[in-house]
Coordinates of C-alpha atoms in Angstrom, one line a residue:
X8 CA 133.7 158.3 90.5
X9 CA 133.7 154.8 88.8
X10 CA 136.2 153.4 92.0
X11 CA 134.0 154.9 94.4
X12 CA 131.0 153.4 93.0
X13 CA 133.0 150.1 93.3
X14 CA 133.9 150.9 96.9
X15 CA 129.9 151.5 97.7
X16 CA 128.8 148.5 96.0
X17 CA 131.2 146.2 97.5
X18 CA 130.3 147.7 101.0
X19 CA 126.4 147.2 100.6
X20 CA 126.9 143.8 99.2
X21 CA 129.2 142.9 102.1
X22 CA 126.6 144.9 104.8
X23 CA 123.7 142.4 103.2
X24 CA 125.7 139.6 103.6
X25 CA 126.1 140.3 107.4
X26 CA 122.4 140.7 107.8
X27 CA 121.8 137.7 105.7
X28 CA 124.5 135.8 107.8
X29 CA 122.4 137.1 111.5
X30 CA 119.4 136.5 110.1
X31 CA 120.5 132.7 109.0
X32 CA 122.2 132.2 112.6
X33 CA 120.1 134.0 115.0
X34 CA 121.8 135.0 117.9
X35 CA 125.1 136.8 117.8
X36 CA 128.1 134.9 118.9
X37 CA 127.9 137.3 122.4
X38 CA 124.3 136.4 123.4
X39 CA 125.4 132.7 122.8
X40 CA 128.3 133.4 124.9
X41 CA 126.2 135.2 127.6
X42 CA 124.8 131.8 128.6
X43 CA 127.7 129.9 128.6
X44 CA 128.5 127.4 132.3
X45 CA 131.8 127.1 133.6
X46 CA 133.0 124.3 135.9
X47 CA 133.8 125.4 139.6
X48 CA 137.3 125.0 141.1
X49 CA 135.0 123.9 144.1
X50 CA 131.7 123.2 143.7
X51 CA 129.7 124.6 145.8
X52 CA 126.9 123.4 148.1
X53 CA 123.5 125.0 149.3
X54 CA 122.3 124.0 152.7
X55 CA 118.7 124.3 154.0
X56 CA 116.8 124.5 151.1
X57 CA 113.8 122.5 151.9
X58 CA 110.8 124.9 151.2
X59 CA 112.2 127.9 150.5
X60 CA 111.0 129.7 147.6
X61 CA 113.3 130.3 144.0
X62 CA 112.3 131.9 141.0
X63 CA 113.7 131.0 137.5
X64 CA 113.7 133.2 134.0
X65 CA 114.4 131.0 130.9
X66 CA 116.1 133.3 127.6
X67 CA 115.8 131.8 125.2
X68 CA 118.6 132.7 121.5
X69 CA 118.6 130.5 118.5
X70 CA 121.5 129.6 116.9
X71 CA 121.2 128.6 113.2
X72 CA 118.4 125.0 113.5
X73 CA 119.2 124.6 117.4
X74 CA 118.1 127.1 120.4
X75 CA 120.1 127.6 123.2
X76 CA 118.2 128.0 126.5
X77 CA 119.8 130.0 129.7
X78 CA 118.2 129.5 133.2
X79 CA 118.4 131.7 135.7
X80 CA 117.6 131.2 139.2
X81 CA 117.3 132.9 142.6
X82 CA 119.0 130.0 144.2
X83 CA 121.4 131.6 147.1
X84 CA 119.9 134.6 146.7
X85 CA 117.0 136.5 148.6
X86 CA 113.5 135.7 147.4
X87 CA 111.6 137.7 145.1
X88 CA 108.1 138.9 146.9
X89 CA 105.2 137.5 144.8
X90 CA 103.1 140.6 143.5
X91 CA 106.5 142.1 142.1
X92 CA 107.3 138.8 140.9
X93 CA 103.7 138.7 138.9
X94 CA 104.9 142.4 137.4
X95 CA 107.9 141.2 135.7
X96 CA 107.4 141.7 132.0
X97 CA 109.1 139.2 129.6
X98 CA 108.7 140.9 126.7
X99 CA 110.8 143.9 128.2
X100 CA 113.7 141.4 129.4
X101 CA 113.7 139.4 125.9
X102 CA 114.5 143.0 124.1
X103 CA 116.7 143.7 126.9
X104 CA 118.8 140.7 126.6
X105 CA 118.3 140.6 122.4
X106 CA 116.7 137.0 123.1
X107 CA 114.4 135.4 121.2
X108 CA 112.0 134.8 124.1
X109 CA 111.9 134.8 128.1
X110 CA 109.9 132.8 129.9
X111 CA 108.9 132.7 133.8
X112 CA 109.0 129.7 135.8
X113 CA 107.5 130.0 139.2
X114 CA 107.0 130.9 142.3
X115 CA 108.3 127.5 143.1
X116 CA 109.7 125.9 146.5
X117 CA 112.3 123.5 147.1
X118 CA 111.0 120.0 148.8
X119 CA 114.9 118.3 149.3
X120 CA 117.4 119.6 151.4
X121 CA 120.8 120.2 149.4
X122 CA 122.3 120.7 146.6
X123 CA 126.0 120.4 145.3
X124 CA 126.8 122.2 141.9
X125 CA 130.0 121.7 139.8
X126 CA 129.3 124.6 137.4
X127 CA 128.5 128.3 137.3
X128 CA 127.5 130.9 135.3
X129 CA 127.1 134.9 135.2
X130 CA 125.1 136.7 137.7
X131 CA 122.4 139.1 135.9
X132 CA 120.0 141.3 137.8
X133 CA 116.1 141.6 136.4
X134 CA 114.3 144.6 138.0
X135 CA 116.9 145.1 140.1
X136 CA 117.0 141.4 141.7
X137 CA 120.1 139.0 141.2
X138 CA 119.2 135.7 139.7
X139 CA 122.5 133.2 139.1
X140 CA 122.8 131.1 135.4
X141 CA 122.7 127.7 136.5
X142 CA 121.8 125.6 133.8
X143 CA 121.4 125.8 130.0
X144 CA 119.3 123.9 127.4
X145 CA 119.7 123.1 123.6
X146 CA 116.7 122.2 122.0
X147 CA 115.3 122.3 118.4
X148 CA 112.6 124.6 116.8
X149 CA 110.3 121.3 117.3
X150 CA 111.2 120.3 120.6
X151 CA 110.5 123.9 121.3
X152 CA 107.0 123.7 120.4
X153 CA 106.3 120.7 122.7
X154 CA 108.3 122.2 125.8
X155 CA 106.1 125.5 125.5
X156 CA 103.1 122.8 126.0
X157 CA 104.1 121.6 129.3
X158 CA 102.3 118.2 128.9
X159 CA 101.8 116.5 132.0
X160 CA 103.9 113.3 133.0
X161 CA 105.6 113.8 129.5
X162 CA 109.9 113.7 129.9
X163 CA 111.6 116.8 129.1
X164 CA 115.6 116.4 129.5
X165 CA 117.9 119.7 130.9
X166 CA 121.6 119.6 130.9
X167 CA 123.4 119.7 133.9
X168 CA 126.1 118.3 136.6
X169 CA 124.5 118.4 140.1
X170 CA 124.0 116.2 142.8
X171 CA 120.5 116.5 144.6
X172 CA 120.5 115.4 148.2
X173 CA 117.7 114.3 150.6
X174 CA 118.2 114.2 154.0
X175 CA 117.6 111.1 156.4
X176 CA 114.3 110.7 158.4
X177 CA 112.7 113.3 155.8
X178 CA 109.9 113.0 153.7
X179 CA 110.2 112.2 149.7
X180 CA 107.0 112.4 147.4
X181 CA 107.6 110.1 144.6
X182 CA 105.6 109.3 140.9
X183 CA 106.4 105.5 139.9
X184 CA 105.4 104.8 136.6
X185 CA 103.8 101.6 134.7
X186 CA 107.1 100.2 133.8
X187 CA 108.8 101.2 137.3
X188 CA 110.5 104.2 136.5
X189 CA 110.9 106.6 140.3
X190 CA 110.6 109.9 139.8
X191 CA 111.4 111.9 143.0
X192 CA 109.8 115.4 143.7
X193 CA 112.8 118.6 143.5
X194 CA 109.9 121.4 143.7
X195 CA 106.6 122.0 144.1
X196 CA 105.1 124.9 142.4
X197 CA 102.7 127.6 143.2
X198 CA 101.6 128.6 139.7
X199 CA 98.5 126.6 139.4
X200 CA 97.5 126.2 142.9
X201 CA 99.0 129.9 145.1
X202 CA 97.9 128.6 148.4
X203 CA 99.7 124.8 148.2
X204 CA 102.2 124.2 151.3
X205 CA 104.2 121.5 152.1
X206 CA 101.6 119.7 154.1
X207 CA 99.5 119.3 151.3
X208 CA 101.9 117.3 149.3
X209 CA 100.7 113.5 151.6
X210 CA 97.3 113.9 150.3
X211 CA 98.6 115.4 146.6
X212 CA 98.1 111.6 145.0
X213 CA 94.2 112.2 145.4
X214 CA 94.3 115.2 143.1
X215 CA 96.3 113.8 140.2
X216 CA 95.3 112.7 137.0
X217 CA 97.8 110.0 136.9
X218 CA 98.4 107.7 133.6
X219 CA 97.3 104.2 133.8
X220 CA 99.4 102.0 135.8
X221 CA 101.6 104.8 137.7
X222 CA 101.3 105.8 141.0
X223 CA 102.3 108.7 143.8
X224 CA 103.8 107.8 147.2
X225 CA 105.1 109.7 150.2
X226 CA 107.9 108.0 152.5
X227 CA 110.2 108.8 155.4
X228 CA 114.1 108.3 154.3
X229 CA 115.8 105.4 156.3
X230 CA 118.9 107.3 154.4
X231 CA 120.5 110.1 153.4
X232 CA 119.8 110.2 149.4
X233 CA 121.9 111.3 146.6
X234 CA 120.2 111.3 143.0
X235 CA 123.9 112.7 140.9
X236 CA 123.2 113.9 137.4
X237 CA 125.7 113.9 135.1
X238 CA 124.6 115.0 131.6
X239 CA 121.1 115.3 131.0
X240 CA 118.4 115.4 134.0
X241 CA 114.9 113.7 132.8
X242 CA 112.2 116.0 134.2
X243 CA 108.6 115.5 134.6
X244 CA 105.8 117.9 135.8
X245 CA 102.5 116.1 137.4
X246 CA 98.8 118.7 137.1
X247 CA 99.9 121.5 139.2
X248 CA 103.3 121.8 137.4
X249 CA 105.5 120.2 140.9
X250 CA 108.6 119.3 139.0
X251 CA 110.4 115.4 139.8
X252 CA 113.6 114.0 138.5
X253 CA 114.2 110.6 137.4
X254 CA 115.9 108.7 139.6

């Protein structure tokens, strides 16, 4: 009776310090896994993008001080129709996937005209529509806090290894700060304002609150463009949430 006493105690003390152990780390090892990216034998490049519509679901799993943020997008895959979009419950998806949090990001469309991407990740369906990992995000429990925020004009950084291409004789919409930083536009969005379109953006400097000293422009490309990321991409959002990329 005395030995199997032992044998209990030892087993509960060992069982508490699992729990203890997921509750210090977070995440188990398999959700961190879940989002990990994988480089391509080829990468592989998406044609014809400019304004087509993608939608993007960020889960988010913490792992001990740092969270780990996966991104999924509809890129290559059919659109999502709006008023199903809008039905899409997080809190259901972040029990599903044992996150800590999901988050939406869009409708958004795409304003350049390729992309070429060296890494992949898994394919995961939400309500029944396939949305690919194509990016994930470490952050801290502070930084967080000020990405939840969305502060307009303020840089936010996302790991990645793409190359962003715009083509010749078509239009870029670009923010230039005070110091001469160019930020060029990757998507506009249709969270705040449903009904912009692609015409809009030449007269979208008018509506912005811009900072002192910066600056919106619209041009026609002399050149094909190439803006190749290599690490971290340094993101932007302007009022109504259209998303540029430092140059």
């Amino acid at each position: 009776m005395k030995k199997l006493k032992t044998i209990f105690l030892i087993g509960g003390i060992t069982a508490g310090a699992f729990s203890a152990l997921r509750l210090l780390r977070g995440s188990s090892k398999e959700e961190l896994t879940r989002i990990t990216m994988i480089a391509k034998e080829k990468p592989t490049v998406l044609e014809g993008l400019r304004g087509k519509l993608y939608f993007e679901i960020f889960t988010v799993y913490r792992d001990f001080k740092k969270y780990k943020i996966g991104v999924y997008n509809t890129i290559g895959k059919g659109p999502i129709p709006v008023d199903e979009w809008d039905n899409f419950d997080t809190e259901i998806i972040k029990k599903e996937l044992g996150a800590v949090a999901a988050i939406k990001n869009g409708p958004r469309y795409w304003v350049l005209d390729s992309i070429c991407g060296y890494y992949a990740g898994e394919t995961r369906k939400f309500y029944g529509y396939e949305l690919d990992l194509v990016a994930n995000i470490e952050r801290t429990a502070s930084q967080i806090s000020e990405a939840t925020k969305r502060e307009n004009y303020s840089e936010s950084s996302i790991e990645r290894f793409t190359d962003w291409n715009y083509s010749k004789d078509k239009k870029v919409y670009e923010l230039l700060s005070d110091d001469g930083i160019i930020y060029t536009m990757q998507s506009a969005s249709l969270e705040i304002n449903k009904d912009q379109k692609v015409d809009d953006l030449d007269s979208l400097g008018s509506k912005l609150k811009l900072p002192v000293g910066w600056s919106y422009r619209v041009r026609i490309l002399d050149n094909d463009a190439t803006y190749k990321i290599r690490g971290n991409a340094h993101v932007i959002e302007d009022d109504f949430r259209n998303s540029y990329q430092r140059n």
